[in-house]
Amino acid sequence: MMSKRILVFIISLIIFPVKMILGQTNNNYGSLVGKISDVTTGDPLPGANIILMQTLMGASSDLEGNFSVNRIPIGNYQVKATMMGYKSKVIPVAINPGEKANIDFKLEETVIESPTLIVTASKKAQSYQDVPNSVSIISLKEIERRNKTYLNEVLEYTPGVYMMEGDVNIRGSSGFSLGAGSRVLLLVDGIPMMPGDSGDIKWDIIPLSQIERVEIVKGAGSALYGSHALGGIINIITKEPTSKPSTQIQYSVGIYDTPYYSEWKWTDRLLNFNQFDITHSQSWDKLSLLISGGRKESTGYRQNGSYSYYNLLGKMNYKFNPQSSLSLQANWTGGDYGEIFLWRNQHHVYLMPIPSVGDWVKSQRFSLNGVYRQLINSKFTYKIRTSYFYNDFQHYHHDNNDYSKANKLGVELQADYILDNINTITMGIEGIYDRTNSIIWSSHDAYTWAGYIQDELKFLQSVTLTIGGRFDYHTVDTGVEDSQLNPKLGLSFKPTTSTTIRTSIGRGFRAPTMAEMFTETFTSGFRVIRNPNLRAENAWSYEVGMNQVVSDKLILDLALFHNDYKNFIQPKPDVYQTIQFLNVPDARIRGLEFTLKGSFWKRHLSFNLNYTYMDPIDLDTGETLAYRPRHLFTSGLTFSYSIAEAGIDYRYVSRLEKVEVYPNDDRASQKVWDGRIAAHLMGFKFSFNINNMFQYNYIQIERNIAPQRNYVFTINREF
Amino acid sequence: MRTHQKIQITNLLLLILGFIILLSCETDHGLEPIRSGISGTIKYIGKWPPNTAEVRLVAATKFPPSDLEDLIIGDILPIGGDTTDYTFYLKQGDYYIGVVWREREAAWGIQSIFGIYFEGDNKFSPGLVTIPDDYSIIPNKNIEADFANAKRASNSRISGTVTFIGNWPDSSENVMVIAANKFPPESLLNFSFSSLLPVNMDSVNYFISAAPDTYRAVGAVLKLIDKPWSLESIIGICFEGNPPKPKEVIVPDENSLIEGINFPVYFR
């Protein structure tokens, strides 16, 4: 009975606005068209955002810089154009009945490339200056500069972010969890994309070639996103189909240098990797499509390190009318890779223990996401998101044949409403169903129900107050239940045009994953035992920050953060290498983050310096938390002129003060230099990167050596 | 040239100079190979148990090891065969080395050690191997690993109280309670151990992690400062009956807790 009522409610939500729109005449509406271009060069600017301020209407410019917004209620509007690397511009416009207003934006390049619109922090587009949390953006240009295979390798250059063998840490949030849960939520176009069994991040889910930009929101984000968003959120914004037919082909080939020490040389083979991607995009009247396929393969740089992967991606946008649209995205990745757990010994760091040689894993993932958007009027819009994620792996190990097949189904209804000149409300409900069928963590079902609401209040254009919260109820078929209300309060204040002060308080929440609760396995000498009584963990996150445009050449950002964790879920190995996930007593991570970006010589030369200090403490023992460094530092220097660009990057992660499994092993800090050059010639883009230029030997987790120096050459052509 | 252009160029030069200085300082290459170690041959005695999951080397910086900090977990060795040559890469220092056995679907523990390097004929005190520098491989440290001593790690335990009567020797370093599955014991490998217990006490409670087996004797061993273990280290045994004989303790299954194995130790 109850489910019927919910169904009727959802159907009425979809039908009602259509009826409402059909019932209205075109006399009440006008439209807006225009073009956005660079004021100096006159070049069109694709991908710029147009917003009719104080409404929920807007558009993005196409490849020719053109944009159009239809069915705008008559009236006077302020239209704002924004684009990363350009100064925002506002132009007033009057929309008259049945008429098409035309405005052209000529945007002026800023000296420093800085973000403009953020879509992650509030589940809707908002100005970067209005976000009360620290946010980092990885632009398409930066992704291309890095020339990496997976996103996790790109993230390592982001302020406050470091990796522990695939486990991403934002300001020390995750530590190392053996791939069984993450305190960072991964979204793809706003939709959670974590497998229902292991709950970790699968970095191969979206090929790098399909990423437009990445938004990283630091601090607890559960007030809108629920479980996992304890330490932060990474939102991958994928590329949109282009308005004109476009095909892009990219091929990369790389080789690994011989190890720095002769003792470590283990093969005479030329160790290499390569990657091929092809993407085609096309639009018709109401329909636009993007399809992409790719392959990655490598010999690996270590014994047993080979992999071979294929991926297919399809994206479709269909506009029913100017007010409603449907987006569908499907992605499949499949392949196999050699399993590497530990090195043989510190004399043979590139070799595996003899019994483990030949262990491999076959895996595939599939996701299908749909978003239906409906603009009811200029003040009210809603969207329905549905998502399905399938994750499947099979071990072919000498000591186990574990497998898991996990299904995750999600549905969410979100509404945005501009109540008046001050209040913008975002609210929604969400349901998630997880089902796993596995030998490693047996077969289980889990459900999550949640509701959230947030009000963004704007005062005098200089103060933005965000207040909201989300209630989550999570249950597993074994009877374990967790529920939590996660409130959030944020304030952004712009005392001058060049200064933004931000502060936020929020609570994060993470339900234990199936892997953390039910793993029962033996692999490579480790025994993992289940803990079905594991409870959800939570954290209070506090932050104060300031963004200062020091001059037209320098931007400074400073943040102080403090996170208090309760019921912290940690893998705890005992002396005999038996591991169990436990709720450990309280922990605290606090610190500061400093970012300085500069640009000189008309942006021909740019640099960035990022430093994060962390104080990660187990409050019960007073000891440093395991797998958390105290200092992170990254910097980069880029010189670009005409068709060419060259740069150098440095990454420092201080030595881990505490590790859990092999505390007697040697550990070193990470000090990695990367170099890069790129040039556009005859319609091609050529890139050459040298990673780990100075052959620095380091580990992220015990007994796993990081890649030695390697060279990557990439050729890219778009036509 | 205008002033602000000069400032820009100066800033640029300073930046480039800073990076060059940083680059020139980069001579550190992080982790290095361990080049020194101990080598020898492991001779397996008895048949390989069919449920063997893993055999690996371990080293202890002190004996008996008190916690993880004292243990270095070494290479996983090939399964099968009568002998295997090994090189255990360890840094300069003093080590006791052994071989542990793990069966499928079970963890390993101290009691899983089934081979120890002994110096000479004293099978009750493991041989200490000294690596004098970071380049030497100390050869011929051969180990006999007898599968008869391969015990599984289990949750079963023996517990009780030891009462100490008389004056403790001045050089007492630590005391442990042991359960021996052979009596008289032939080697250290016949023992299951409690954790290290405090000295100079009137009485102590103990737990021995003891796999299902029949234990022919339970006793206490005292380690004296600067003296290796030997049979003389046994300072007391739990007796029963008249005439007294060592009390036999049977641990029937994985989750057994055998309590009340109490006995006195008399210091002369």
CSV table of C-alpha atoms in Angstrom, one decimal, chain A residues 254-550:
chain,number,residue,atom,x,y,z
A,254,GLY,CA,55.5,4.2,-22.0
A,255,ILE,CA,58.6,2.3,-20.8
A,256,TYR,CA,60.1,1.7,-17.4
A,257,ASP,CA,63.7,2.5,-16.8
A,258,THR,CA,65.9,-0.1,-15.1
A,259,PRO,CA,65.8,0.1,-11.3
A,260,TYR,CA,68.2,2.5,-9.6
A,261,TYR,CA,70.1,-0.3,-7.7
A,262,SER,CA,71.6,-3.1,-9.7
A,263,GLU,CA,70.5,-5.6,-7.1
A,264,TRP,CA,66.9,-4.8,-8.0
A,265,LYS,CA,67.2,-5.4,-11.7
A,266,TRP,CA,65.1,-8.5,-12.2
A,267,THR,CA,64.5,-8.9,-15.9
A,268,ASP,CA,66.1,-8.1,-19.2
A,269,ARG,CA,62.8,-7.5,-20.8
A,270,LEU,CA,61.8,-4.0,-21.8
A,271,LEU,CA,59.0,-3.2,-19.3
A,272,ASN,CA,56.3,-1.1,-21.0
A,273,PHE,CA,52.7,0.0,-21.0
A,274,ASN,CA,50.4,1.4,-23.6
A,275,GLN,CA,46.9,2.8,-23.8
A,276,PHE,CA,44.6,3.6,-26.7
A,277,ASP,CA,41.3,5.6,-26.5
A,278,ILE,CA,38.9,6.6,-29.2
A,279,THR,CA,35.9,8.8,-28.7
A,280,HIS,CA,33.2,10.0,-31.0
A,281,SER,CA,30.6,12.6,-30.2
A,282,GLN,CA,27.7,13.9,-32.2
A,283,SER,CA,24.5,15.8,-31.7
A,284,TRP,CA,21.2,16.1,-33.5
A,285,ASP,CA,18.2,18.3,-32.7
A,286,LYS,CA,17.3,16.9,-29.4
A,287,LEU,CA,19.7,14.1,-29.0
A,288,SER,CA,23.4,14.1,-28.3
A,289,LEU,CA,25.6,11.1,-28.0
A,290,LEU,CA,29.1,10.2,-27.0
A,291,ILE,CA,30.7,6.8,-27.3
A,292,SER,CA,34.2,5.9,-26.3
A,293,GLY,CA,36.3,2.7,-26.2
A,294,GLY,CA,39.7,2.0,-25.0
A,295,ARG,CA,42.3,-0.5,-24.0
A,296,LYS,CA,45.2,-0.4,-21.5
A,297,GLU,CA,47.9,-3.0,-21.1
A,298,SER,CA,51.2,-3.3,-19.4
A,299,THR,CA,53.9,-5.7,-18.6
A,300,GLY,CA,54.0,-4.0,-15.2
A,301,TYR,CA,57.2,-2.8,-13.6
A,302,ARG,CA,57.2,-5.7,-11.1
A,303,GLN,CA,57.1,-9.4,-11.4
A,304,ASN,CA,53.4,-10.4,-11.8
A,305,GLY,CA,52.5,-6.8,-12.5
A,306,SER,CA,51.0,-7.2,-15.9
A,307,TYR,CA,47.4,-6.0,-16.7
A,308,SER,CA,45.1,-5.8,-19.6
A,309,TYR,CA,41.9,-3.8,-19.6
A,310,TYR,CA,39.2,-2.8,-22.0
A,311,ASN,CA,36.5,-0.2,-21.4
A,312,LEU,CA,33.4,1.1,-23.2
A,313,LEU,CA,31.5,4.2,-22.4
A,314,GLY,CA,28.3,5.7,-23.8
A,315,LYS,CA,26.6,8.9,-22.9
A,316,MET,CA,23.3,10.2,-24.2
A,317,ASN,CA,21.4,13.4,-23.5
A,318,TYR,CA,17.9,13.8,-24.8
A,319,LYS,CA,16.0,17.1,-24.5
A,320,PHE,CA,12.3,16.5,-24.5
A,321,ASN,CA,11.7,20.2,-24.4
A,322,PRO,CA,13.5,23.2,-23.0
A,323,GLN,CA,12.4,22.3,-19.5
A,324,SER,CA,13.1,18.6,-19.4
A,325,SER,CA,15.9,16.3,-20.3
A,326,LEU,CA,17.2,12.9,-19.8
A,327,SER,CA,20.8,11.8,-19.5
A,328,LEU,CA,22.0,8.3,-19.6
A,329,GLN,CA,25.5,7.0,-19.1
A,330,ALA,CA,26.7,3.4,-19.3
A,331,ASN,CA,30.2,2.3,-18.7
A,332,TRP,CA,31.9,-1.1,-18.8
A,333,THR,CA,35.4,-2.0,-17.8
A,334,GLY,CA,36.8,-5.5,-17.8
A,335,GLY,CA,40.1,-7.3,-17.8
A,336,ASP,CA,42.6,-9.1,-15.7
A,337,TYR,CA,45.7,-8.2,-13.8
A,338,GLY,CA,48.5,-9.9,-11.9
A,339,GLU,CA,48.0,-9.8,-8.1
A,340,ILE,CA,50.8,-8.2,-6.2
A,341,PHE,CA,50.5,-8.3,-2.4
A,342,LEU,CA,54.0,-7.9,-1.1
A,343,TRP,CA,57.5,-8.0,-2.4
A,344,ARG,CA,59.8,-11.0,-1.8
A,345,ASN,CA,62.2,-9.1,0.4
A,346,GLN,CA,64.1,-5.8,0.4
A,347,HIS,CA,66.8,-7.4,-1.6
A,348,HIS,CA,64.3,-8.2,-4.4
A,349,VAL,CA,61.7,-5.5,-4.2
A,350,TYR,CA,60.4,-6.1,-7.7
A,351,LEU,CA,60.0,-9.8,-7.2
A,352,MET,CA,57.0,-11.6,-5.6
A,353,PRO,CA,57.2,-14.3,-3.0
A,354,ILE,CA,57.7,-17.5,-4.9
A,355,PRO,CA,54.3,-19.1,-4.2
A,356,SER,CA,52.5,-15.9,-5.3
A,357,VAL,CA,54.0,-15.7,-8.7
A,358,GLY,CA,51.2,-16.4,-11.2
A,359,ASP,CA,48.4,-15.2,-8.9
A,360,TRP,CA,45.9,-13.1,-11.0
A,361,VAL,CA,42.5,-11.5,-10.8
A,362,LYS,CA,39.8,-11.2,-13.4
A,363,SER,CA,37.4,-8.4,-12.9
A,364,GLN,CA,34.7,-6.4,-14.6
A,365,ARG,CA,32.5,-3.5,-13.6
A,366,PHE,CA,29.4,-2.0,-15.2
A,367,SER,CA,27.5,1.1,-14.4
A,368,LEU,CA,24.3,2.5,-15.8
A,369,ASN,CA,23.1,5.9,-14.6
A,370,GLY,CA,20.2,8.0,-15.5
A,371,VAL,CA,19.2,11.5,-14.6
A,372,TYR,CA,15.9,13.1,-15.5
A,373,ARG,CA,15.8,16.9,-15.1
A,374,GLN,CA,12.6,18.9,-15.0
A,375,LEU,CA,12.5,22.7,-14.8
A,376,ILE,CA,9.0,23.5,-13.5
A,377,ASN,CA,9.6,27.2,-13.6
A,378,SER,CA,12.5,29.6,-13.2
A,379,LYS,CA,12.5,29.0,-9.5
A,380,PHE,CA,11.9,25.3,-9.1
A,381,THR,CA,13.5,22.3,-10.6
A,382,TYR,CA,13.8,18.7,-9.7
A,383,LYS,CA,15.8,15.7,-10.9
A,384,ILE,CA,15.5,12.0,-10.5
A,385,ARG,CA,18.7,10.0,-10.5
A,386,THR,CA,18.9,6.3,-10.8
A,387,SER,CA,22.1,4.3,-10.7
A,388,TYR,CA,23.2,0.7,-11.0
A,389,PHE,CA,26.7,-0.5,-10.3
A,390,TYR,CA,27.9,-4.0,-10.8
A,391,ASN,CA,31.2,-5.1,-9.5
A,392,ASP,CA,32.6,-8.6,-10.1
A,393,PHE,CA,36.0,-10.1,-9.4
A,394,GLN,CA,37.4,-13.6,-9.3
A,395,HIS,CA,40.8,-14.4,-7.7
A,396,TYR,CA,43.0,-17.1,-9.2
A,397,HIS,CA,45.5,-17.2,-6.3
A,398,HIS,CA,47.7,-20.0,-5.2
A,399,ASP,CA,45.9,-19.9,-1.8
A,400,ASN,CA,42.3,-18.9,-2.6
A,401,ASN,CA,39.7,-18.6,-5.4
A,402,ASP,CA,37.7,-15.9,-3.8
A,403,TYR,CA,35.0,-14.2,-5.8
A,404,SER,CA,32.4,-11.6,-5.4
A,405,LYS,CA,29.5,-10.2,-7.5
A,406,ALA,CA,28.0,-7.1,-6.1
A,407,ASN,CA,25.0,-5.1,-7.2
A,408,LYS,CA,24.2,-1.6,-6.1
A,409,LEU,CA,20.9,0.1,-7.0
A,410,GLY,CA,20.2,3.7,-6.1
A,411,VAL,CA,17.4,6.1,-6.7
A,412,GLU,CA,17.2,9.7,-5.7
A,413,LEU,CA,14.8,12.5,-6.0
A,414,GLN,CA,16.2,16.0,-5.6
A,415,ALA,CA,14.4,19.4,-5.8
A,416,ASP,CA,15.9,22.9,-5.9
A,417,TYR,CA,13.7,25.8,-5.1
A,418,ILE,CA,14.5,29.5,-5.0
A,419,LEU,CA,12.2,30.6,-2.3
A,420,ASP,CA,13.0,34.4,-2.5
A,421,ASN,CA,16.0,36.6,-3.0
A,422,ILE,CA,17.6,35.2,0.1
A,423,ASN,CA,16.7,31.5,0.4
A,424,THR,CA,17.5,28.6,-2.0
A,425,ILE,CA,16.4,25.3,-0.8
A,426,THR,CA,17.8,21.9,-1.9
A,427,MET,CA,16.1,18.8,-0.7
A,428,GLY,CA,15.8,15.2,-1.6
A,429,ILE,CA,15.2,11.6,-0.7
A,430,GLU,CA,17.4,8.6,-1.6
A,431,GLY,CA,17.3,4.9,-1.4
A,432,ILE,CA,20.1,2.4,-2.0
A,433,TYR,CA,20.0,-1.3,-2.2
A,434,ASP,CA,23.2,-3.5,-2.0
A,435,ARG,CA,23.3,-7.2,-2.8
A,436,THR,CA,26.4,-9.2,-2.8
A,437,ASN,CA,27.0,-12.8,-3.7
A,438,SER,CA,30.5,-13.8,-2.8
A,439,ILE,CA,32.7,-16.4,-1.2
A,440,ILE,CA,34.9,-13.9,0.4
A,441,TRP,CA,32.3,-12.0,2.4
A,442,SER,CA,29.4,-14.4,1.9
A,443,SER,CA,26.0,-13.2,0.5
A,444,HIS,CA,24.2,-10.2,2.1
A,445,ASP,CA,21.7,-7.5,1.5
A,446,ALA,CA,21.8,-4.0,2.8
A,447,TYR,CA,19.5,-1.1,2.5
A,448,THR,CA,19.9,2.7,3.0
A,449,TRP,CA,17.1,5.2,3.2
A,450,ALA,CA,17.9,8.9,3.5
A,451,GLY,CA,16.3,12.3,3.3
A,452,TYR,CA,18.1,15.7,3.2
A,453,ILE,CA,17.4,19.4,3.1
A,454,GLN,CA,19.6,22.4,2.8
A,455,ASP,CA,19.0,26.1,2.7
A,456,GLU,CA,21.5,28.5,1.2
A,457,LEU,CA,20.9,32.0,2.4
A,458,LYS,CA,22.5,35.0,0.6
A,459,PHE,CA,22.7,38.3,2.4
A,460,LEU,CA,23.9,41.5,0.7
A,461,GLN,CA,25.8,39.5,-2.0
A,462,SER,CA,28.7,39.2,0.4
A,463,VAL,CA,27.5,36.6,2.9
A,464,THR,CA,26.3,33.1,2.1
A,465,LEU,CA,25.0,31.0,5.0
A,466,THR,CA,24.4,27.3,4.4
A,467,ILE,CA,22.4,25.2,6.8
A,468,GLY,CA,21.1,21.8,6.4
A,469,GLY,CA,21.2,18.1,7.3
A,470,ARG,CA,20.6,14.6,6.2
A,471,PHE,CA,19.1,11.6,8.0
A,472,ASP,CA,20.4,8.2,7.0
A,473,TYR,CA,19.1,4.8,8.1
A,474,HIS,CA,21.2,1.8,7.1
A,475,THR,CA,20.4,-1.8,7.8
A,476,VAL,CA,22.1,-5.1,6.9
A,477,ASP,CA,20.3,-8.5,6.7
A,478,THR,CA,22.1,-9.7,9.8
A,479,GLY,CA,20.0,-7.3,11.8
A,480,VAL,CA,22.7,-4.6,12.3
A,481,GLU,CA,21.1,-1.2,12.1
A,482,ASP,CA,22.6,2.3,12.1
A,483,SER,CA,20.9,5.6,11.8
A,484,GLN,CA,22.3,9.1,12.0
A,485,LEU,CA,21.4,12.7,11.5
A,486,ASN,CA,24.2,14.7,9.9
A,487,PRO,CA,23.9,18.4,10.2
A,488,LYS,CA,25.9,21.0,8.4
A,489,LEU,CA,26.5,24.8,8.9
A,490,GLY,CA,28.6,26.8,6.6
A,491,LEU,CA,29.4,30.5,6.1
A,492,SER,CA,31.1,32.3,3.3
A,493,PHE,CA,31.9,36.0,3.7
A,494,LYS,CA,33.4,38.3,1.1
A,495,PRO,CA,34.5,41.5,2.9
A,496,THR,CA,36.2,42.7,-0.2
A,497,THR,CA,36.2,41.6,-3.9
A,498,SER,CA,39.5,39.9,-3.4
A,499,THR,CA,39.0,38.2,0.0
A,500,THR,CA,36.7,35.3,0.9
A,501,ILE,CA,36.5,33.9,4.4
A,502,ARG,CA,34.8,30.6,4.9
A,503,THR,CA,33.9,28.4,7.8
A,504,SER,CA,32.0,25.2,8.2
A,505,ILE,CA,30.9,22.6,10.7
A,506,GLY,CA,29.5,19.3,9.6
A,507,ARG,CA,29.1,15.7,10.7
A,508,GLY,CA,30.1,12.8,8.5
A,509,PHE,CA,28.9,9.3,8.6
A,510,ARG,CA,30.0,6.0,7.2
A,511,ALA,CA,28.3,2.6,7.4
A,512,PRO,CA,30.7,-0.3,7.5
A,513,THR,CA,31.1,-2.0,4.1
A,514,MET,CA,30.3,-5.7,3.5
A,515,ALA,CA,34.0,-6.2,3.2
A,516,GLU,CA,34.7,-4.7,6.6
A,517,MET,CA,32.0,-6.7,8.3
A,518,PHE,CA,32.1,-10.1,6.6
A,519,THR,CA,35.5,-10.7,5.0
A,520,GLU,CA,36.8,-14.2,5.8
A,521,THR,CA,39.8,-15.1,3.7
A,522,PHE,CA,43.4,-16.2,3.7
A,523,THR,CA,45.7,-14.6,1.3
A,524,SER,CA,49.5,-14.3,1.0
A,525,GLY,CA,50.0,-15.2,4.6
A,526,PHE,CA,47.3,-12.9,6.0
A,527,ARG,CA,44.1,-14.2,7.6
A,528,VAL,CA,41.2,-11.8,7.7
A,529,ILE,CA,38.3,-12.6,10.0
A,530,ARG,CA,34.8,-11.2,10.1
A,531,ASN,CA,33.3,-8.8,12.5
A,532,PRO,CA,29.5,-8.7,11.9
A,533,ASN,CA,29.0,-6.4,14.9
A,534,LEU,CA,30.9,-3.6,13.4
A,535,ARG,CA,29.1,-0.2,13.8
A,536,ALA,CA,29.0,2.9,11.7
A,537,GLU,CA,31.7,5.5,12.3
A,538,ASN,CA,31.1,9.2,12.3
A,539,ALA,CA,33.1,12.4,12.4
A,540,TRP,CA,32.7,16.1,13.2
A,541,SER,CA,34.5,18.2,10.8
A,542,TYR,CA,35.4,21.9,11.4
A,543,GLU,CA,37.2,24.3,9.1
A,544,VAL,CA,38.1,27.9,8.8
A,545,GLY,CA,39.7,29.2,5.6
A,546,MET,CA,40.5,32.2,3.7
A,547,ASN,CA,41.1,32.8,0.0
A,548,GLN,CA,43.0,36.0,-0.9
A,549,VAL,CA,43.7,37.4,-4.3
A,550,VAL,CA,47.0,38.9,-3.4
